[in-house]
mmCIF file of C-alpha atoms in Angstrom:
data_model
loop_
_atom_site.group_PDB
_atom_site.id
_atom_site.type_symbol
_atom_site.label_atom_id
_atom_site.label_comp_id
_atom_site.label_asym_id
_atom_site.label_seq_id
_atom_site.Cartn_x
_atom_site.Cartn_y
_atom_site.Cartn_z
ATOM 1 C CA UNK A 639 75.302 -40.675 -64.718
ATOM 2 C CA UNK A 640 78.645 -42.047 -64.489
ATOM 3 C CA UNK A 641 79.594 -45.271 -65.925
ATOM 4 C CA UNK A 642 80.021 -47.164 -62.655
ATOM 5 C CA UNK A 643 76.597 -46.269 -61.741
ATOM 6 C CA UNK A 644 74.889 -47.325 -65.294
ATOM 7 C CA UNK A 645 76.889 -50.853 -64.986
ATOM 8 C CA UNK A 646 75.848 -51.334 -61.280
ATOM 9 C CA UNK A 647 71.818 -50.349 -62.447
ATOM 10 C CA UNK A 648 72.174 -52.965 -65.357
ATOM 11 C CA UNK A 649 73.491 -55.667 -63.255
ATOM 12 C CA UNK A 650 70.429 -55.364 -60.700
ATOM 13 C CA UNK A 651 67.980 -55.378 -63.236
ATOM 14 C CA UNK A 652 69.185 -58.618 -64.855
ATOM 15 C CA UNK A 653 69.040 -60.448 -61.306
ATOM 16 C CA UNK A 654 67.121 -63.518 -61.574
ATOM 17 C CA UNK A 655 62.851 -62.961 -59.639
ATOM 18 C CA UNK A 656 61.875 -65.807 -57.325
ATOM 19 C CA UNK A 657 59.105 -67.784 -58.797
ATOM 20 C CA UNK A 658 56.745 -66.873 -56.024
ATOM 21 C CA UNK A 659 56.320 -63.297 -55.235
ATOM 22 C CA UNK A 660 54.819 -61.846 -51.737
ATOM 23 C CA UNK A 661 51.659 -59.662 -51.729
ATOM 24 C CA UNK A 662 51.039 -57.640 -48.566
ATOM 25 C CA UNK A 663 47.175 -56.621 -48.464
ATOM 26 C CA UNK A 664 45.890 -53.530 -47.951
ATOM 27 C CA UNK A 665 43.045 -52.325 -45.685
ATOM 28 C CA UNK A 666 41.079 -53.234 -42.426
ATOM 29 C CA UNK A 667 39.975 -56.421 -42.037
ATOM 30 C CA UNK A 668 38.803 -59.046 -38.945
ATOM 31 C CA UNK A 669 38.021 -57.279 -35.696
ATOM 32 C CA UNK A 670 38.719 -54.140 -36.480
ATOM 33 C CA UNK A 671 36.372 -53.937 -39.660
ATOM 34 C CA UNK A 672 33.631 -55.274 -37.586
ATOM 35 C CA UNK A 673 34.270 -52.580 -34.587
ATOM 36 C CA UNK A 674 34.626 -50.095 -37.246
ATOM 37 C CA UNK A 675 30.920 -51.029 -38.933
ATOM 38 C CA UNK A 676 29.826 -50.973 -35.067
ATOM 39 C CA UNK A 677 30.640 -47.247 -34.270
ATOM 40 C CA UNK A 678 29.336 -46.124 -37.726
ATOM 41 C CA UNK A 679 25.646 -47.762 -37.036
ATOM 42 C CA UNK A 680 25.885 -46.495 -33.170
ATOM 43 C CA UNK A 681 26.621 -42.886 -35.080
ATOM 44 C CA UNK A 682 24.022 -43.296 -37.205
ATOM 45 C CA UNK A 683 21.389 -44.356 -34.564
ATOM 46 C CA UNK A 684 22.499 -41.538 -32.271
ATOM 47 C CA UNK A 685 21.829 -39.010 -35.380
ATOM 48 C CA UNK A 686 18.692 -39.908 -35.795
ATOM 49 C CA UNK A 687 17.491 -40.012 -32.172
ATOM 50 C CA UNK A 688 18.992 -36.197 -31.976
ATOM 51 C CA UNK A 689 17.027 -35.587 -34.873
ATOM 52 C CA UNK A 690 13.657 -36.854 -33.650
ATOM 53 C CA UNK A 691 14.230 -35.473 -30.297
ATOM 54 C CA UNK A 692 14.826 -32.015 -31.605
ATOM 55 C CA UNK A 693 11.528 -32.428 -33.994
ATOM 56 C CA UNK A 694 10.163 -33.230 -30.742
ATOM 57 C CA UNK A 695 10.980 -30.088 -29.015
ATOM 58 C CA UNK A 696 10.202 -27.795 -31.878
ATOM 59 C CA UNK A 697 6.624 -29.360 -31.470
ATOM 60 C CA UNK A 698 6.046 -29.254 -27.745
ATOM 61 C CA UNK A 699 7.688 -25.802 -27.309
ATOM 62 C CA UNK A 700 5.664 -24.507 -30.535
ATOM 63 C CA UNK A 701 8.655 -23.178 -31.941
ATOM 64 C CA UNK A 702 7.532 -20.710 -34.912
ATOM 65 C CA UNK A 703 8.960 -18.081 -36.435
ATOM 66 C CA UNK A 704 7.925 -15.309 -34.536
ATOM 67 C CA UNK A 705 8.849 -17.009 -31.197
ATOM 68 C CA UNK A 706 8.347 -20.113 -29.183
ATOM 69 C CA UNK A 707 5.089 -21.162 -27.060
ATOM 70 C CA UNK A 708 3.437 -18.496 -25.513
ATOM 71 C CA UNK A 709 6.392 -15.727 -25.934
ATOM 72 C CA UNK A 710 6.046 -13.831 -28.806
ATOM 73 C CA UNK A 711 8.660 -11.330 -30.473
ATOM 74 C CA UNK A 712 6.903 -8.161 -32.514
ATOM 75 C CA UNK A 713 8.070 -4.745 -32.938
ATOM 76 C CA UNK A 714 6.613 -3.310 -30.099
ATOM 77 C CA UNK A 715 8.581 -5.669 -27.741
ATOM 78 C CA UNK A 716 7.665 -9.167 -26.353
ATOM 79 C CA UNK A 717 4.370 -10.614 -26.100
ATOM 80 C CA UNK A 718 3.384 -13.444 -23.356
ATOM 81 C CA UNK A 719 -0.151 -14.999 -23.556
ATOM 82 C CA UNK A 720 -1.095 -17.294 -20.360
ATOM 83 C CA UNK A 721 0.942 -17.903 -16.955
ATOM 84 C CA UNK A 722 4.412 -17.246 -17.169
ATOM 85 C CA UNK A 723 7.107 -17.856 -14.360
ATOM 86 C CA UNK A 724 10.217 -15.933 -14.006
ATOM 87 C CA UNK A 725 12.952 -17.373 -11.922
ATOM 88 C CA UNK A 726 15.195 -14.641 -12.201
ATOM 89 C CA UNK A 727 15.380 -11.120 -11.942
ATOM 90 C CA UNK A 728 13.213 -9.160 -15.209
ATOM 91 C CA UNK A 729 14.345 -6.167 -16.419
ATOM 92 C CA UNK A 730 11.717 -4.288 -18.475
ATOM 93 C CA UNK A 731 11.030 -0.958 -19.064
ATOM 94 C CA UNK A 732 6.952 -1.410 -19.440
ATOM 95 C CA UNK A 733 4.572 -4.270 -18.354
ATOM 96 C CA UNK A 734 0.875 -3.627 -19.576
ATOM 97 C CA UNK A 735 -1.802 -6.639 -20.068
ATOM 98 C CA UNK A 736 -4.172 -6.838 -22.981
ATOM 99 C CA UNK A 737 -7.342 -4.476 -23.146
ATOM 100 C CA UNK A 738 -9.852 -7.632 -22.316
ATOM 101 C CA UNK A 739 -7.787 -8.764 -19.745
ATOM 102 C CA UNK A 740 -6.466 -7.606 -15.991
ATOM 103 C CA UNK A 741 -2.571 -8.137 -14.959
ATOM 104 C CA UNK A 742 -1.839 -10.390 -12.412
ATOM 105 C CA UNK A 743 1.378 -10.334 -10.297
ATOM 106 C CA UNK A 744 1.408 -13.361 -8.320
ATOM 107 C CA UNK A 745 4.197 -14.919 -5.956
ATOM 108 C CA UNK A 746 4.388 -17.633 -3.077
ATOM 109 C CA UNK A 747 6.287 -14.860 -0.668
ATOM 110 C CA UNK A 748 5.656 -11.358 -1.674
ATOM 111 C CA UNK A 749 5.630 -8.964 -4.800
ATOM 112 C CA UNK A 750 8.530 -6.119 -5.023
ATOM 113 C CA UNK A 751 8.847 -3.732 -7.246
ATOM 114 C CA UNK A 752 12.074 -1.406 -7.260
ATOM 115 C CA UNK A 753 12.752 1.868 -9.006
ATOM 116 C CA UNK A 754 16.670 3.102 -9.109
ATOM 117 C CA UNK A 755 18.256 6.256 -10.753
ATOM 118 C CA UNK A 756 21.187 6.320 -13.478
ATOM 119 C CA UNK A 757 23.508 5.567 -10.439
ATOM 120 C CA UNK A 758 21.960 2.165 -9.743
ATOM 121 C CA UNK A 759 20.702 4.002 -6.479
ATOM 122 C CA UNK A 760 17.300 2.512 -4.978
ATOM 123 C CA UNK A 761 14.971 5.887 -5.243
ATOM 124 C CA UNK A 762 11.436 3.652 -4.588
ATOM 125 C CA UNK A 763 10.183 0.202 -3.322
ATOM 126 C CA UNK A 764 6.674 -1.112 -3.400
ATOM 127 C CA UNK A 765 6.302 -4.416 -1.502
ATOM 128 C CA UNK A 766 3.362 -6.065 -1.422
ATOM 129 C CA UNK A 767 3.502 -9.142 1.327
ATOM 130 C CA UNK A 768 1.112 -11.657 2.924
ATOM 131 C CA UNK A 769 0.876 -9.257 6.504
ATOM 132 C CA UNK A 770 1.083 -5.744 4.455
ATOM 133 C CA UNK A 771 1.842 -3.437 2.132
ATOM 134 C CA UNK A 772 4.927 -1.110 2.366
ATOM 135 C CA UNK A 773 5.902 1.885 -0.350
ATOM 136 C CA UNK A 774 9.395 3.663 0.260
ATOM 137 C CA UNK A 775 9.441 6.691 -1.281
ATOM 138 C CA UNK A 776 10.085 10.119 -1.166
ATOM 139 C CA UNK A 777 6.595 11.208 -2.349
ATOM 140 C CA UNK A 778 3.477 8.998 -2.222
ATOM 141 C CA UNK A 779 0.503 9.841 -4.189
ATOM 142 C CA UNK A 780 -3.085 8.372 -4.929
ATOM 143 C CA UNK A 781 -4.838 9.785 -8.226
ATOM 144 C CA UNK A 782 -8.280 9.360 -9.287
ATOM 145 C CA UNK A 783 -8.854 7.692 -12.640
ATOM 146 C CA UNK A 784 -10.539 10.457 -14.488
ATOM 147 C CA UNK A 785 -8.859 14.171 -14.353
ATOM 148 C CA UNK A 786 -6.122 12.542 -12.200
ATOM 149 C CA UNK A 787 -7.179 14.753 -9.012
ATOM 150 C CA UNK A 788 -4.726 13.628 -5.976
ATOM 151 C CA UNK A 789 -6.987 11.814 -3.741
ATOM 152 C CA UNK A 790 -4.024 10.869 -1.138
ATOM 153 C CA UNK A 791 -0.429 12.147 -0.704
ATOM 154 C CA UNK A 792 2.095 11.588 2.175
ATOM 155 C CA UNK A 793 5.436 12.716 2.151
ATOM 156 C CA UNK A 794 7.754 13.923 5.170
ATOM 157 C CA UNK A 795 6.147 16.863 6.076
ATOM 158 C CA UNK A 796 2.674 16.709 5.489
ATOM 159 C CA UNK A 797 -0.374 13.823 4.364
ATOM 160 C CA UNK A 798 -2.827 15.641 2.342
ATOM 161 C CA UNK A 799 -6.435 13.617 1.455
ATOM 162 C CA UNK A 800 -7.919 15.342 -1.704
ATOM 163 C CA UNK A 801 -11.145 13.734 -1.585
ATOM 164 C CA UNK A 802 -14.380 15.465 -1.405
ATOM 165 C CA UNK A 803 -15.597 13.468 1.926
ATOM 166 C CA UNK A 804 -13.504 11.406 4.276
ATOM 167 C CA UNK A 805 -15.558 8.747 6.009
ATOM 168 C CA UNK A 806 -14.423 6.968 9.046
ATOM 169 C CA UNK A 807 -16.294 3.779 9.456
ATOM 170 C CA UNK A 808 -15.101 1.804 12.501
ATOM 171 C CA UNK A 809 -16.725 1.373 15.707
ATOM 172 C CA UNK A 810 -13.812 3.605 17.672
ATOM 173 C CA UNK A 811 -14.074 6.325 15.606
ATOM 174 C CA UNK A 812 -10.815 8.362 14.413
ATOM 175 C CA UNK A 813 -8.241 8.967 16.971
ATOM 176 C CA UNK A 814 -5.926 11.966 16.324
ATOM 177 C CA UNK A 815 -2.283 12.370 18.547
ATOM 178 C CA UNK A 816 -2.268 15.767 17.070
ATOM 179 C CA UNK A 817 -3.885 18.527 15.957
ATOM 180 C CA UNK A 818 -6.528 18.327 13.276
ATOM 181 C CA UNK A 819 -7.434 21.320 10.755
ATOM 182 C CA UNK A 820 -10.535 20.958 8.659
ATOM 183 C CA UNK A 821 -13.492 23.180 7.872
ATOM 184 C CA UNK A 822 -16.363 20.805 8.617
ATOM 185 C CA UNK A 823 -16.849 18.035 10.625
ATOM 186 C CA UNK A 824 -20.237 15.828 10.161
ATOM 187 C CA UNK A 825 -21.551 12.628 11.274
ATOM 188 C CA UNK A 826 -24.020 10.437 9.440
ATOM 189 C CA UNK A 827 -27.669 11.501 8.931
ATOM 190 C CA UNK A 828 -28.470 8.493 11.500
ATOM 191 C CA UNK A 829 -25.573 8.798 13.674
ATOM 192 C CA UNK A 830 -24.437 10.952 16.547
ATOM 193 C CA UNK A 831 -21.115 13.503 16.270
ATOM 194 C CA UNK A 832 -19.115 13.054 19.161
ATOM 195 C CA UNK A 833 -15.675 14.812 19.864
ATOM 196 C CA UNK A 834 -14.134 13.291 22.940
ATOM 197 C CA UNK A 835 -10.568 14.188 24.796
ATOM 198 C CA UNK A 836 -10.572 11.513 27.397
ATOM 199 C CA UNK A 837 -7.303 12.736 29.527
ATOM 200 C CA UNK A 838 -6.827 16.274 28.263
ATOM 201 C CA UNK A 839 -8.445 19.267 27.120
ATOM 202 C CA UNK A 840 -10.585 19.581 23.795
ATOM 203 C CA UNK A 841 -10.013 23.075 22.144
ATOM 204 C CA UNK A 842 -11.391 24.494 18.709
ATOM 205 C CA UNK A 843 -10.268 27.524 17.681
ATOM 206 C CA UNK A 844 -10.967 29.641 14.082
ATOM 207 C CA UNK A 845 -9.966 32.919 13.301
ATOM 208 C CA UNK A 846 -13.697 33.778 12.415
ATOM 209 C CA UNK A 847 -15.812 31.702 14.537
ATOM 210 C CA UNK A 848 -16.956 28.382 15.567
ATOM 211 C CA UNK A 849 -20.549 26.974 14.730
ATOM 212 C CA UNK A 850 -21.893 23.804 16.207
ATOM 213 C CA UNK A 851 -25.334 22.746 14.694
ATOM 214 C CA UNK A 852 -27.751 20.008 15.903
ATOM 215 C CA UNK A 853 -30.771 20.057 13.083
ATOM 216 C CA UNK A 854 -32.573 17.095 14.375
ATOM 217 C CA UNK A 855 -31.291 16.355 18.107
ATOM 218 C CA UNK A 856 -29.746 17.394 21.109
ATOM 219 C CA UNK A 857 -26.406 19.449 21.674
ATOM 220 C CA UNK A 858 -24.452 18.058 24.544
ATOM 221 C CA UNK A 859 -21.049 19.480 26.568
ATOM 222 C CA UNK A 860 -19.848 17.545 29.221
ATOM 223 C CA UNK A 861 -16.903 17.850 30.807
ATOM 224 C CA UNK A 862 -15.120 16.800 34.461
ATOM 225 C CA UNK A 863 -14.240 20.448 36.006
ATOM 226 C CA UNK A 864 -15.359 23.901 34.918
ATOM 227 C CA UNK A 865 -16.779 24.626 31.702
ATOM 228 C CA UNK A 866 -15.906 28.013 30.676
ATOM 229 C CA UNK A 867 -18.043 30.114 28.018
ATOM 230 C CA UNK A 868 -15.909 33.280 27.448
ATOM 231 C CA UNK A 869 -16.454 35.905 24.644
ATOM 232 C CA UNK A 870 -13.501 38.521 24.697
ATOM 233 C CA UNK A 871 -14.692 41.212 22.730
ATOM 234 C CA UNK A 872 -18.771 40.071 21.839
ATOM 235 C CA UNK A 873 -21.396 38.688 23.519
ATOM 236 C CA UNK A 874 -22.583 35.097 24.579
ATOM 237 C CA UNK A 875 -26.306 35.216 22.729
ATOM 238 C CA UNK A 876 -28.390 31.869 24.963
ATOM 239 C CA UNK A 877 -31.793 31.836 22.165
ATOM 240 C CA UNK A 878 -34.046 28.736 23.248
ATOM 241 C CA UNK A 879 -37.850 28.518 24.501
ATOM 242 C CA UNK A 880 -36.789 27.185 28.130
ATOM 243 C CA UNK A 881 -33.265 27.462 29.727
ATOM 244 C CA UNK A 882 -32.894 25.076 32.798
ATOM 245 C CA UNK A 883 -29.877 24.735 35.145
ATOM 246 C CA UNK A 884 -30.355 21.456 36.875
ATOM 247 C CA UNK A 885 -28.354 19.979 39.772
ATOM 248 C CA UNK A 886 -28.472 23.000 41.724
ATOM 249 C CA UNK A 887 -29.152 23.011 45.521
ATOM 250 C CA UNK A 888 -32.585 24.338 46.587
ATOM 251 C CA UNK A 889 -33.024 26.472 49.840
ATOM 252 C CA UNK A 890 -36.214 27.675 51.774
ATOM 253 C CA UNK A 891 -36.966 31.586 52.043
ATOM 254 C CA UNK A 892 -36.943 33.112 55.875
ATOM 255 C CA UNK A 893 -37.629 36.163 56.883
ATOM 256 C CA UNK A 894 -35.342 38.284 59.786
ATOM 257 C CA UNK A 895 -37.903 37.631 62.499
ATOM 258 C CA UNK A 896 -38.207 33.757 62.016
ATOM 259 C CA UNK A 897 -34.472 33.771 61.835
ATOM 260 C CA UNK A 898 -34.455 35.303 65.025
ATOM 261 C CA UNK A 899 -36.331 33.373 66.954
ATOM 262 C CA UNK A 900 -35.030 30.106 65.783
ATOM 263 C CA UNK A 901 -31.488 30.870 66.679
ATOM 264 C CA UNK A 902 -32.710 31.635 70.394
ATOM 265 C CA UNK A 903 -34.501 28.361 70.173
ATOM 266 C CA UNK A 904 -31.934 26.151 68.460
ATOM 267 C CA UNK A 905 -27.844 26.355 69.862
ATOM 268 C CA UNK A 906 -26.741 24.900 66.522
ATOM 269 C CA UNK A 907 -28.460 28.050 64.483
ATOM 270 C CA UNK A 908 -25.147 30.046 64.589
ATOM 271 C CA UNK A 909 -24.476 29.442 60.892
ATOM 272 C CA UNK A 910 -24.573 32.449 58.481
ATOM 273 C CA UNK A 911 -28.028 33.527 57.396
ATOM 274 C CA UNK A 912 -28.637 32.348 53.537
ATOM 275 C CA UNK A 913 -30.776 34.171 51.185
ATOM 276 C CA UNK A 914 -32.150 32.904 48.034
ATOM 277 C CA UNK A 915 -32.193 35.411 44.984
ATOM 278 C CA UNK A 916 -33.860 35.583 41.716
ATOM 279 C CA UNK A 917 -32.092 35.683 38.306
ATOM 280 C CA UNK A 918 -34.172 38.234 36.230
ATOM 281 C CA UNK A 919 -34.455 38.952 32.596
ATOM 282 C CA UNK A 920 -35.080 42.400 31.340
ATOM 283 C CA UNK A 921 -36.948 42.657 27.861
ATOM 284 C CA UNK A 922 -33.708 44.213 26.561
ATOM 285 C CA UNK A 923 -31.799 40.780 27.412
ATOM 286 C CA UNK A 924 -29.767 42.036 30.460
ATOM 287 C CA UNK A 925 -29.862 39.342 33.522
ATOM 288 C CA UNK A 926 -29.762 41.310 37.064
ATOM 289 C CA UNK A 927 -30.599 39.663 40.882
ATOM 290 C CA UNK A 928 -33.322 40.413 42.800
ATOM 291 C CA UNK A 929 -34.012 39.199 46.100
ATOM 292 C CA UNK A 930 -37.009 36.605 46.012
ATOM 293 C CA UNK A 931 -39.867 37.377 48.234
ATOM 294 C CA UNK A 932 -43.388 38.659 47.912
ATOM 295 C CA UNK A 933 -42.197 41.924 46.586
ATOM 296 C CA UNK A 934 -40.345 40.104 43.340
ATOM 297 C CA UNK A 935 -40.291 42.221 40.400
ATOM 298 C CA UNK A 936 -39.537 39.391 38.211
ATOM 299 C CA UNK A 937 -42.152 37.539 36.342
ATOM 300 C CA UNK A 938 -43.212 33.566 37.518
ATOM 301 C CA UNK A 939 -42.650 32.706 33.937
ATOM 302 C CA UNK A 940 -38.927 34.282 33.505
ATOM 303 C CA UNK A 941 -36.910 33.384 36.554
ATOM 304 C CA UNK A 942 -34.624 31.488 37.641
ATOM 305 C CA UNK A 943 -33.269 30.764 41.564
ATOM 306 C CA UNK A 944 -30.058 30.471 42.619
ATOM 307 C CA UNK A 945 -28.320 29.504 45.830
ATOM 308 C CA UNK A 946 -26.033 31.774 46.747
#
């Protein structure tokens, strides 16, 4: 410190002081203090309300260490008890119910289950709606609960029904647009079996024979035009107590003399003479025609008269 600085400092300290010094208060006073206390009180009330609401929410939602409400987080996954509602898509690997209760999926519109590959492309879809149940996939299968036997399968090429018996209970029966391949067709014990083609022909084919059996009833074949029984390499065997051909024209036998006399008396008798033949059955099963008359070689119990 220089001499001039020392003299100046001593002169300032030696200055006379005033009798009444001025004091400036430090702090918040007045309306500012009251506003501060009000905000502190409001903050305290808000914290108490938030704490109460948090405790109430924890109590109502049933928050525990394992989860909240009906939701429980276990080692095997998430467990939901009761009715659950999802507003957004749910992505899970497996959904199953408890052992003593069923699994119910309910929606106001429809329930859709989608399956996608690793590329995100849709490979299968099952839609359960109010009007129909639709399945879109490459192959649809229905298996039995025991053994896993395929009961029904469908793809683009064929439909396979693997049940032991297919039962159609409709009053109109079953309608097939194309061919049907089956080893056995049978009706109920108290119902009739009817094979009908209203506008086309009915064809039954088999490499080793077709067998039609009516154990306790009649067998009836009806057609609009011709009925053909044809055997290319075998025989047609009719085995019955009585063979009848109904709705055949019946004529009367007349000798040549009576025919000549009647032709001279009537001008309208110029039509050709018609003769009655008998269809006779031999003991070996062969059939032959014989003119009907007094000298017939057929027995009365085994002849059928035909109009020719």
